[in-house]
Tab-separated table of C-alpha atoms and ligand atoms in Angstrom:
chain	number	residue	atom	x	y	z
A	104	MET	CA	-18.587	12.089	-7.142
A	105	ALA	CA	-22.193	13.209	-6.938
A	106	ARG	CA	-21.142	15.506	-4.130
A	107	MET	CA	-18.323	17.036	-6.171
A	108	THR	CA	-20.638	17.607	-9.081
A	109	ARG	CA	-23.136	19.356	-6.816
A	110	THR	CA	-20.343	21.450	-5.368
A	111	THR	CA	-19.117	22.360	-8.848
A	112	THR	CA	-22.594	23.365	-9.942
A	113	SER	CA	-23.259	25.414	-6.842
A	114	ALA	CA	-19.867	27.080	-7.174
A	115	ILE	CA	-20.642	28.117	-10.738
A	116	LEU	CA	-24.122	29.337	-9.754
A	117	THR	CA	-22.747	31.261	-6.811
A	118	ILE	CA	-20.106	32.951	-8.935
A	119	PHE	CA	-22.613	34.023	-11.559
A	120	LEU	CA	-25.596	34.912	-9.407
A	121	ILE	CA	-24.020	36.800	-6.538
A	122	PRO	CA	-21.800	39.647	-7.669
A	123	LEU	CA	-20.434	40.621	-4.242
A	124	PRO	CA	-17.998	39.846	-2.761
A	125	PHE	CA	-17.059	38.255	-6.073
A	126	THR	CA	-13.346	37.572	-5.678
A	127	VAL	CA	-13.590	36.031	-2.229
A	128	LEU	CA	-16.397	33.713	-3.272
A	129	LYS	CA	-14.586	32.694	-6.394
A	130	VAL	CA	-11.401	31.801	-4.551
A	131	THR	CA	-13.049	29.859	-1.726
A	132	LYS	CA	-15.490	27.959	-3.902
A	133	ILE	CA	-12.945	27.045	-6.540
A	134	ARG	CA	-10.548	25.827	-3.875
A	135	LYS	CA	-13.287	23.501	-2.661
A	136	VAL	CA	-13.761	22.138	-6.185
A	137	VAL	CA	-10.114	21.416	-6.891
A	138	LYS	CA	-9.062	20.336	-3.400
A	139	GLY	CA	-9.803	16.654	-3.932
A	140	VAL	CA	-11.933	14.358	-1.827
A	141	VAL	CA	-11.167	14.462	1.894
A	142	ILE	CA	-12.114	11.360	3.876
A	143	LEU	CA	-11.861	10.947	7.639
A	144	GLY	CA	-11.386	7.269	8.546
A	145	ILE	CA	-12.191	5.757	11.948
A	146	GLU	CA	-10.978	2.350	13.154
A	147	SER	CA	-12.094	0.781	16.455
A	148	SER	CA	-12.515	-2.927	15.745
A	149	CYS	CA	-10.227	-4.258	18.468
A	150	ASP	CA	-7.876	-2.495	20.868
A	151	GLU	CA	-6.605	0.385	18.760
A	152	THR	CA	-8.533	3.649	18.510
A	153	ALA	CA	-7.415	5.211	15.259
A	154	ALA	CA	-8.294	8.108	12.979
A	155	ALA	CA	-6.729	9.143	9.683
A	156	VAL	CA	-7.322	11.645	6.921
A	157	VAL	CA	-6.737	11.160	3.202
A	158	ARG	CA	-7.067	13.652	0.400
A	159	ASP	CA	-7.861	11.474	-2.596
A	160	ARG	CA	-5.307	8.687	-2.117
A	161	THR	CA	-2.740	10.736	-0.232
A	162	LEU	CA	-2.414	10.150	3.489
A	163	LEU	CA	-2.464	13.433	5.414
A	164	SER	CA	-2.496	12.074	8.968
A	165	ASN	CA	-2.647	8.761	10.770
A	166	ILE	CA	-3.173	8.649	14.546
A	167	ILE	CA	-3.338	5.464	16.617
A	168	ALA	CA	-3.975	5.197	20.356
A	169	GLY	CA	-3.101	1.772	21.745
A	170	GLN	CA	-4.662	0.401	24.939
A	171	GLU	CA	-2.210	-0.521	27.676
A	172	VAL	CA	-5.090	-1.610	29.936
A	173	HIS	CA	-5.121	-5.151	28.444
A	174	ARG	CA	-1.469	-5.927	29.022
A	175	LYS	CA	-1.858	-7.430	32.466
A	176	TYR	CA	-4.665	-9.745	31.286
A	177	GLY	CA	-2.618	-11.371	28.515
A	178	GLY	CA	-5.221	-10.546	25.838
A	179	VAL	CA	-7.879	-8.010	24.876
A	180	VAL	CA	-10.738	-7.641	27.405
A	181	PRO	CA	-13.724	-6.540	25.264
A	182	GLU	CA	-15.471	-4.406	27.898
A	183	LEU	CA	-12.262	-2.550	28.760
A	184	ALA	CA	-11.577	-2.045	25.058
A	185	SER	CA	-14.923	-0.303	24.459
A	186	ARG	CA	-14.424	1.955	27.468
A	187	ALA	CA	-10.955	2.932	26.297
A	188	HIS	CA	-12.315	3.649	22.785
A	189	GLN	CA	-14.880	6.004	24.317
A	190	GLN	CA	-12.137	7.900	26.109
A	191	ASN	CA	-9.795	7.993	23.133
A	192	ILE	CA	-11.965	8.652	20.134
A	193	VAL	CA	-12.526	12.397	20.418
A	194	PRO	CA	-8.870	13.361	21.091
A	195	VAL	CA	-7.665	10.923	18.405
A	196	VAL	CA	-9.968	12.416	15.767
A	197	ASP	CA	-9.094	15.977	16.814
A	198	ARG	CA	-5.419	15.199	16.464
A	199	ALA	CA	-5.853	13.504	13.095
A	200	LEU	CA	-7.633	16.605	11.758
A	201	ALA	CA	-5.083	18.980	13.283
A	202	GLU	CA	-2.130	17.062	11.824
A	203	ALA	CA	-3.819	16.926	8.440
A	204	GLY	CA	-4.453	20.677	8.592
A	205	ILE	CA	-8.120	20.000	7.823
A	206	ASP	CA	-11.027	21.800	9.381
A	207	ARG	CA	-14.246	19.854	10.071
A	208	ILE	CA	-16.034	21.627	7.233
A	209	GLY	CA	-13.317	20.425	4.864
A	210	ILE	CA	-14.287	16.753	5.318
A	211	ASP	CA	-16.281	15.279	2.438
A	212	ALA	CA	-17.254	11.981	4.113
A	213	ILE	CA	-16.584	9.890	7.179
A	214	ALA	CA	-15.665	6.215	6.840
A	215	PHE	CA	-15.732	3.766	9.734
A	216	THR	CA	-15.049	0.087	10.384
A	217	ARG	CA	-18.382	-1.717	10.481
A	218	GLY	CA	-16.807	-5.133	11.154
A	219	PRO	CA	-15.507	-7.708	11.712
A	220	GLY	CA	-14.316	-7.114	15.252
A	221	LEU	CA	-15.444	-6.832	18.859
A	222	LEU	CA	-19.017	-5.620	18.889
A	223	GLY	CA	-18.622	-3.192	21.809
A	224	SER	CA	-15.514	-1.676	20.220
A	225	LEU	CA	-17.113	-1.389	16.784
A	226	LEU	CA	-20.100	0.296	18.354
A	227	VAL	CA	-18.004	3.196	19.606
A	228	GLY	CA	-16.547	3.947	16.158
A	229	THR	CA	-19.884	3.409	14.422
A	230	SER	CA	-21.813	5.690	16.799
A	231	PHE	CA	-19.146	8.355	16.593
A	232	ALA	CA	-19.151	8.265	12.779
A	233	LYS	CA	-22.950	8.399	12.617
A	234	GLY	CA	-23.028	11.415	14.945
A	235	TYR	CA	-20.295	13.187	12.992
A	236	SER	CA	-21.992	12.507	9.681
A	237	ALA	CA	-25.345	13.808	10.956
A	238	ALA	CA	-23.822	16.893	12.584
A	239	LEU	CA	-21.795	17.881	9.521
A	240	GLY	CA	-24.303	16.699	6.920
A	241	ILE	CA	-21.704	14.559	5.157
A	242	PRO	CA	-21.995	11.011	3.800
A	243	LEU	CA	-21.354	8.039	6.055
A	244	ILE	CA	-19.341	5.148	4.602
A	245	GLU	CA	-19.132	1.656	6.069
A	246	VAL	CA	-15.855	-0.182	5.629
A	247	ASN	CA	-15.057	-3.874	5.923
A	248	HIS	CA	-11.916	-4.142	8.055
A	249	LEU	CA	-10.547	-7.060	6.025
A	250	GLN	CA	-10.963	-5.307	2.684
A	251	ALA	CA	-9.292	-2.285	4.238
A	252	HIS	CA	-6.202	-4.302	5.216
A	253	ILE	CA	-5.873	-5.205	1.526
A	254	LEU	CA	-6.612	-1.758	0.082
A	255	VAL	CA	-3.849	-0.199	2.205
A	256	HIS	CA	-1.714	-1.037	-0.839
A	257	PHE	CA	-3.362	1.859	-2.691
A	258	LEU	CA	-2.409	4.553	-0.182
A	259	LYS	CA	-0.017	7.227	-1.342
A	260	LEU	CA	2.489	8.030	1.371
A	261	GLU	CA	4.423	11.251	1.351
A	262	GLY	CA	8.032	10.758	0.321
A	263	GLU	CA	7.458	7.159	-0.789
A	264	ARG	CA	6.862	6.014	-4.321
A	265	LEU	CA	5.240	2.671	-3.812
A	266	SER	CA	4.173	0.645	-6.792
A	267	GLU	CA	0.722	-0.839	-6.454
A	268	PRO	CA	-0.682	-4.219	-7.469
A	269	VAL	CA	-2.590	-4.588	-10.725
A	270	PHE	CA	-5.960	-6.421	-10.684
A	271	PRO	CA	-6.495	-9.279	-10.326
A	272	PHE	CA	-3.930	-9.991	-7.624
A	273	LEU	CA	-3.639	-12.508	-4.814
A	274	CYS	CA	-3.409	-11.308	-1.252
A	275	LEU	CA	-2.305	-13.325	1.745
A	276	LEU	CA	-4.206	-11.604	4.542
A	277	VAL	CA	-2.810	-12.600	7.908
A	278	SER	CA	-3.996	-10.924	11.090
A	279	GLY	CA	-4.857	-11.688	14.698
A	280	GLY	CA	-8.413	-12.643	13.834
A	281	HIS	CA	-8.182	-13.817	10.213
A	282	THR	CA	-6.045	-15.759	7.792
A	283	GLN	CA	-7.247	-15.725	4.215
A	284	LEU	CA	-6.059	-16.175	0.673
A	285	VAL	CA	-7.956	-13.607	-1.354
A	286	LYS	CA	-8.294	-13.038	-5.077
A	287	VAL	CA	-8.714	-9.291	-5.429
A	288	LEU	CA	-10.710	-8.460	-8.566
A	289	ASP	CA	-10.973	-4.722	-8.026
A	290	HIS	CA	-11.279	-2.213	-5.194
A	291	HIS	CA	-14.677	-3.580	-4.233
A	292	ARG	CA	-14.853	-7.224	-5.321
A	293	MET	CA	-12.761	-9.782	-3.507
A	294	GLU	CA	-13.059	-13.561	-3.556
A	295	ILE	CA	-11.875	-15.733	-0.682
A	296	LEU	CA	-9.992	-18.749	-2.049
A	297	GLY	CA	-9.185	-20.169	1.379
A	298	ARG	CA	-9.402	-19.259	5.023
A	299	THR	CA	-8.505	-20.691	8.384
A	300	ILE	CA	-10.897	-23.297	9.720
A	301	ASP	CA	-9.893	-22.556	13.330
A	302	ASP	CA	-7.218	-20.178	14.689
A	303	ALA	CA	-5.690	-17.338	12.677
A	304	ALA	CA	-1.935	-17.115	12.091
A	305	GLY	CA	-1.678	-14.157	14.487
A	306	GLU	CA	-3.565	-16.160	17.097
A	307	ALA	CA	-1.049	-18.995	16.701
A	308	PHE	CA	1.790	-16.526	17.315
A	309	ASP	CA	-0.023	-14.995	20.309
A	310	LYS	CA	-1.129	-18.258	21.941
A	311	CYS	CA	2.270	-19.918	21.586
A	312	ALA	CA	3.948	-16.768	22.883
A	313	LYS	CA	1.654	-16.926	25.906
A	314	ILE	CA	2.720	-20.551	26.504
A	315	MET	CA	6.297	-19.242	26.547
A	316	GLY	CA	5.303	-16.573	29.090
A	317	LEU	CA	5.670	-13.654	26.647
A	318	PRO	CA	3.400	-10.575	26.858
A	319	TYR	CA	0.396	-9.960	24.598
A	320	PRO	CA	0.457	-9.545	21.651
A	321	GLY	CA	3.134	-12.189	21.343
A	322	GLY	CA	3.740	-12.014	17.566
A	323	PRO	CA	6.281	-9.165	17.665
A	324	HIS	CA	8.105	-10.837	20.617
A	325	ILE	CA	8.400	-14.133	18.749
A	326	ASP	CA	9.641	-12.206	15.709
A	327	ARG	CA	12.352	-10.438	17.727
A	328	LEU	CA	13.502	-13.600	19.517
A	329	ALA	CA	13.444	-15.614	16.289
A	330	SER	CA	16.087	-13.380	14.723
A	331	GLU	CA	18.604	-14.781	17.218
A	332	GLY	CA	17.511	-18.425	17.168
A	333	ASP	CA	18.060	-21.636	15.223
A	334	ALA	CA	14.893	-22.192	13.190
A	335	THR	CA	15.703	-25.853	12.486
A	336	ARG	CA	16.266	-26.877	16.100
A	337	PHE	CA	12.680	-28.032	16.895
A	338	SER	CA	9.867	-29.451	14.750
A	339	PHE	CA	6.171	-28.963	15.320
A	340	SER	CA	3.231	-30.576	13.572
A	341	LYS	CA	1.866	-29.074	10.380
A	342	PRO	CA	-1.779	-29.478	9.384
A	343	SER	CA	-3.089	-31.270	6.336
A	344	VAL	CA	-6.171	-29.351	5.262
A	345	GLU	CA	-7.932	-29.608	1.919
A	346	GLY	CA	-7.754	-26.895	-0.740
A	347	PHE	CA	-6.521	-23.461	0.196
A	348	ASP	CA	-7.841	-23.502	3.754
A	349	TYR	CA	-5.572	-23.119	6.761
A	350	SER	CA	-5.528	-24.549	10.273
A	351	PHE	CA	-3.350	-23.440	13.181
A	352	SER	CA	-4.954	-24.966	16.267
A	353	GLY	CA	-3.048	-28.279	15.886
A	354	LEU	CA	0.255	-26.429	15.839
A	355	LYS	CA	-0.639	-24.599	19.045
A	356	THR	CA	-1.529	-27.917	20.745
A	357	SER	CA	1.628	-29.601	19.506
A	358	PHE	CA	3.672	-26.637	20.793
A	359	LEU	CA	1.884	-26.781	24.171
A	360	TYR	CA	2.458	-30.541	24.660
A	361	PHE	CA	6.063	-30.281	23.509
A	362	ILE	CA	6.821	-27.533	26.037
A	363	ARG	CA	4.894	-29.269	28.815
A	364	ASP	CA	6.886	-32.523	28.311
A	365	ARG	CA	10.237	-30.726	28.172
A	366	LEU	CA	9.457	-28.676	31.288
A	367	ARG	CA	8.927	-31.923	33.209
A	368	GLU	CA	12.523	-32.903	32.471
A	369	ASP	CA	14.001	-29.422	32.740
A	370	PRO	CA	12.074	-26.596	34.508
A	371	SER	CA	14.301	-23.981	32.868
A	372	PHE	CA	13.676	-25.377	29.356
A	373	ILE	CA	11.849	-22.273	28.070
A	374	ASP	CA	14.409	-19.841	29.458
A	375	SER	CA	17.372	-21.700	28.046
A	376	ASN	CA	15.788	-22.248	24.600
A	377	ARG	CA	13.744	-19.071	24.074
A	378	ALA	CA	15.253	-17.952	20.776
A	379	ASP	CA	15.349	-21.439	19.201
A	380	LEU	CA	11.743	-22.100	20.224
A	381	ALA	CA	10.609	-18.783	18.732
A	382	ALA	CA	12.594	-19.304	15.522
A	383	SER	CA	11.328	-22.887	15.047
A	384	LEU	CA	7.732	-21.858	15.720
A	385	GLN	CA	7.991	-18.911	13.324
A	386	ARG	CA	9.502	-21.100	10.598
A	387	THR	CA	6.608	-23.566	10.959
A	388	ILE	CA	3.918	-20.851	10.751
A	389	VAL	CA	5.638	-19.263	7.753
A	390	GLU	CA	5.943	-22.625	5.974
A	391	ILE	CA	2.235	-23.350	6.507
A	392	LEU	CA	1.338	-19.909	5.079
A	393	MET	CA	3.711	-20.198	2.127
A	394	ASN	CA	2.604	-23.725	1.101
A	395	LYS	CA	-0.970	-22.686	0.392
A	396	LEU	CA	0.066	-19.409	-1.213
A	397	ARG	CA	2.374	-21.284	-3.611
A	398	ARG	CA	-0.478	-23.624	-4.531
A	399	ALA	CA	-2.906	-20.733	-5.050
A	400	VAL	CA	-0.449	-19.011	-7.406
A	401	LYS	CA	-0.055	-22.247	-9.355
A	402	LYS	CA	-3.802	-22.835	-9.594
A	403	THR	CA	-4.820	-19.268	-10.540
A	404	GLY	CA	-1.779	-18.327	-12.618
A	405	ILE	CA	-1.824	-14.911	-10.906
A	406	ARG	CA	1.682	-13.676	-10.168
A	407	GLN	CA	0.917	-10.314	-8.586
A	408	ILE	CA	1.139	-11.153	-4.902
A	409	ALA	CA	0.351	-8.917	-1.924
A	410	LEU	CA	0.720	-9.375	1.791
A	411	ALA	CA	-1.539	-7.675	4.352
A	412	GLY	CA	-2.572	-7.734	8.029
A	413	GLY	CA	-0.669	-7.570	11.319
A	414	VAL	CA	1.332	-10.763	10.773
A	415	SER	CA	2.744	-9.351	7.530
A	416	ALA	CA	5.001	-7.269	9.813
A	417	ASN	CA	6.807	-10.520	10.597
A	418	ALA	CA	10.419	-10.461	9.381
A	419	GLY	CA	10.495	-14.235	8.750
A	420	LEU	CA	7.365	-14.100	6.590
A	421	ARG	CA	8.590	-11.047	4.690
A	422	GLU	CA	11.911	-12.708	3.983
A	423	ALA	CA	10.321	-16.029	2.935
A	424	ILE	CA	7.881	-14.385	0.537
A	425	ARG	CA	10.632	-12.193	-0.938
A	426	ARG	CA	12.800	-15.252	-1.548
A	427	GLU	CA	9.907	-17.129	-3.120
A	428	ALA	CA	8.971	-14.143	-5.303
A	429	ALA	CA	12.524	-13.735	-6.541
A	430	GLY	CA	12.785	-17.457	-7.369
A	431	ARG	CA	9.406	-17.746	-9.076
A	432	GLY	CA	9.123	-14.384	-10.820
A	433	TRP	CA	6.227	-13.066	-8.729
A	434	GLU	CA	5.688	-9.333	-8.451
A	435	LEU	CA	5.467	-8.705	-4.739
A	436	PHE	CA	3.722	-5.973	-2.726
A	437	ILE	CA	4.430	-5.714	0.989
A	438	PRO	CA	3.049	-2.778	3.010
A	439	PRO	CA	5.448	-0.696	5.116
A	440	VAL	CA	5.385	-2.120	8.670
A	441	PRO	CA	3.248	0.677	10.262
A	442	TYR	CA	0.466	-0.101	7.761
A	443	THR	CA	0.337	-3.841	8.436
A	444	THR	CA	-1.291	-3.741	11.886
A	445	ASP	CA	-4.626	-2.033	12.576
A	446	ASN	CA	-4.769	1.616	11.529
A	447	ALA	CA	-7.302	4.092	10.202
A	448	ALA	CA	-5.344	5.012	7.063
A	449	MET	CA	-6.587	1.760	5.544
A	450	ILE	CA	-10.165	2.675	6.512
A	451	ALA	CA	-9.842	6.132	4.964
A	452	ILE	CA	-8.442	4.832	1.643
A	453	THR	CA	-11.190	2.195	1.426
A	454	GLY	CA	-13.717	4.913	2.240
A	455	TYR	CA	-12.276	6.954	-0.628
A	456	TYR	CA	-12.973	4.179	-3.163
A	457	ARG	CA	-16.477	3.669	-1.793
A	458	TYR	CA	-17.046	7.423	-1.994
A	459	LEU	CA	-16.180	7.364	-5.692
A	460	GLU	CA	-18.860	4.679	-6.127
A	461	GLY	CA	-21.381	6.718	-4.144
A	462	ALA	CA	-21.703	3.763	-1.751
A	463	PHE	CA	-23.068	5.544	1.298
A	464	ALA	CA	-24.592	4.060	4.438
A	465	THR	CA	-27.805	5.217	6.086
A	466	GLU	CA	-28.102	6.324	9.697
A	467	GLU	CA	-29.772	2.978	10.570
A	468	ILE	CA	-26.518	1.101	10.043
A	469	SER	CA	-25.167	-0.979	12.927
A	470	PRO	CA	-21.857	-2.801	13.407
A	471	VAL	CA	-21.411	-6.533	12.752
A	472	ALA	CA	-18.953	-8.692	14.654
A	473	ARG	CA	-18.550	-11.387	11.994
A	474	ILE	CA	-18.435	-10.600	8.288
A	475	TYR	CA	-16.171	-11.606	5.454
A	476	PHE	CA	-16.390	-9.639	2.215
B	739	KG4	O1	-4.137	-6.823	11.740
B	739	KG4	P1	-3.942	-6.760	13.205
B	739	KG4	O2	-3.313	-5.529	13.790
B	739	KG4	O3	-5.291	-6.958	13.976
B	739	KG4	C1	-6.301	-7.791	13.521
B	739	KG4	O4	-7.055	-7.372	12.628
B	739	KG4	O5	-6.354	-8.920	14.055
B	739	KG4	O6	-3.082	-8.029	13.626
B	739	KG4	C2	-2.680	-8.260	14.940
B	739	KG4	C3	-1.890	-9.555	14.944
B	739	KG4	C4	-1.551	-10.044	16.352
B	739	KG4	O7	-1.865	-11.414	16.434
B	739	KG4	C5	-0.051	-9.800	16.452
B	739	KG4	O8	0.614	-10.706	17.295
B	739	KG4	C6	0.360	-9.995	15.013
B	739	KG4	O9	-0.638	-9.367	14.271
B	739	KG4	N1	1.670	-9.388	14.723
B	739	KG4	C7	2.768	-10.111	14.436
B	739	KG4	C8	3.827	-9.168	14.274
B	739	KG4	N2	3.316	-7.914	14.471
B	739	KG4	C9	1.992	-8.075	14.749
B	739	KG4	N3	2.954	-11.426	14.297
B	739	KG4	C10	4.189	-11.845	14.003
B	739	KG4	N4	5.247	-11.015	13.850
B	739	KG4	C11	5.110	-9.676	13.965
B	739	KG4	N5	6.155	-8.865	13.798
B	740	ZN	ZN1	-6.832	-5.923	11.470
């Protein structure tokens, strides 16, 4: 805001103090004043190099470069991830600006993921953003990746009229690294009601998928297989954890032992039961997630419910939460699938709200691997 005010003042001064070439100056300066706030967002917390541009809340471009290099290792290799980010970041940003039709001098601030994530990966995005900010003389904005997953609900997408949650709302944030029940008070203040005490929901999907011999990340494979399977065929253990906290490591172990025992009797057990295994596993994960969410709604009385994070792409979870919402009168907010997994649009929109607050970082800022809110 401070920046816009300065721009407005300088535009007025320029118009009045310099008579020539009057019309050109007037047009260019006034366009700058009314154009809205343009934020370039950078995401590099894990294995996606992403850049996006928003003008105010409207998404102008959203580019994501995935990293195939990890596939053969069955998980993300941190060192390879940072190297791939280094290769990808410049072309990804260039493309995001080109698709948005924005020139570098049209950017008002650059927002980047400070954490949580892989330190080496975060470092690439952070260093890039710091360099860009210094070179262009624009503010630098740090973004918490987890908050950004939640604030994706406030993006305006062209051609879509999405309704947005009203504060305070509850958000079930389920990703590969985190599982949290969050009370969202406003765009900046968020309170964690519960979180996983061990594995995240996405990790449970990925680790169990790996046990079944599926590629990384396994969540989408389980989801696809589950649509053809019998979800009641097998039962796996569910945790009993106090309060609103979650636990998924027991489920993974129970799944591992179950498969190991069945393979002893029948070496083709996985192949002949793939879909039923996936469907039963998915049902169990979804039930664990839904139980705590239901309790949190009851305890807080908040009925505006949002879903966020990579696992919110899961068809079983989306269907279960829709059913629950319809039965209990909750107002539900589910992001479109491309905005559930890691992207820079969520970083740019969060950067926009921090820009309005004037919450700028200094050039001394460094990334942090583990942070909450
Ligand atoms: O939010 P995200 O992209 O990255 C983190 O911040 O962790 O989430 C990635 C996680 C992975 O564990 C992936 O398997 C899971 O989201 N995921 C899914 C689906 N799509 C992505 N899990 C279940 N079903 C899906 N359709
Ligand atoms: Zn994420």
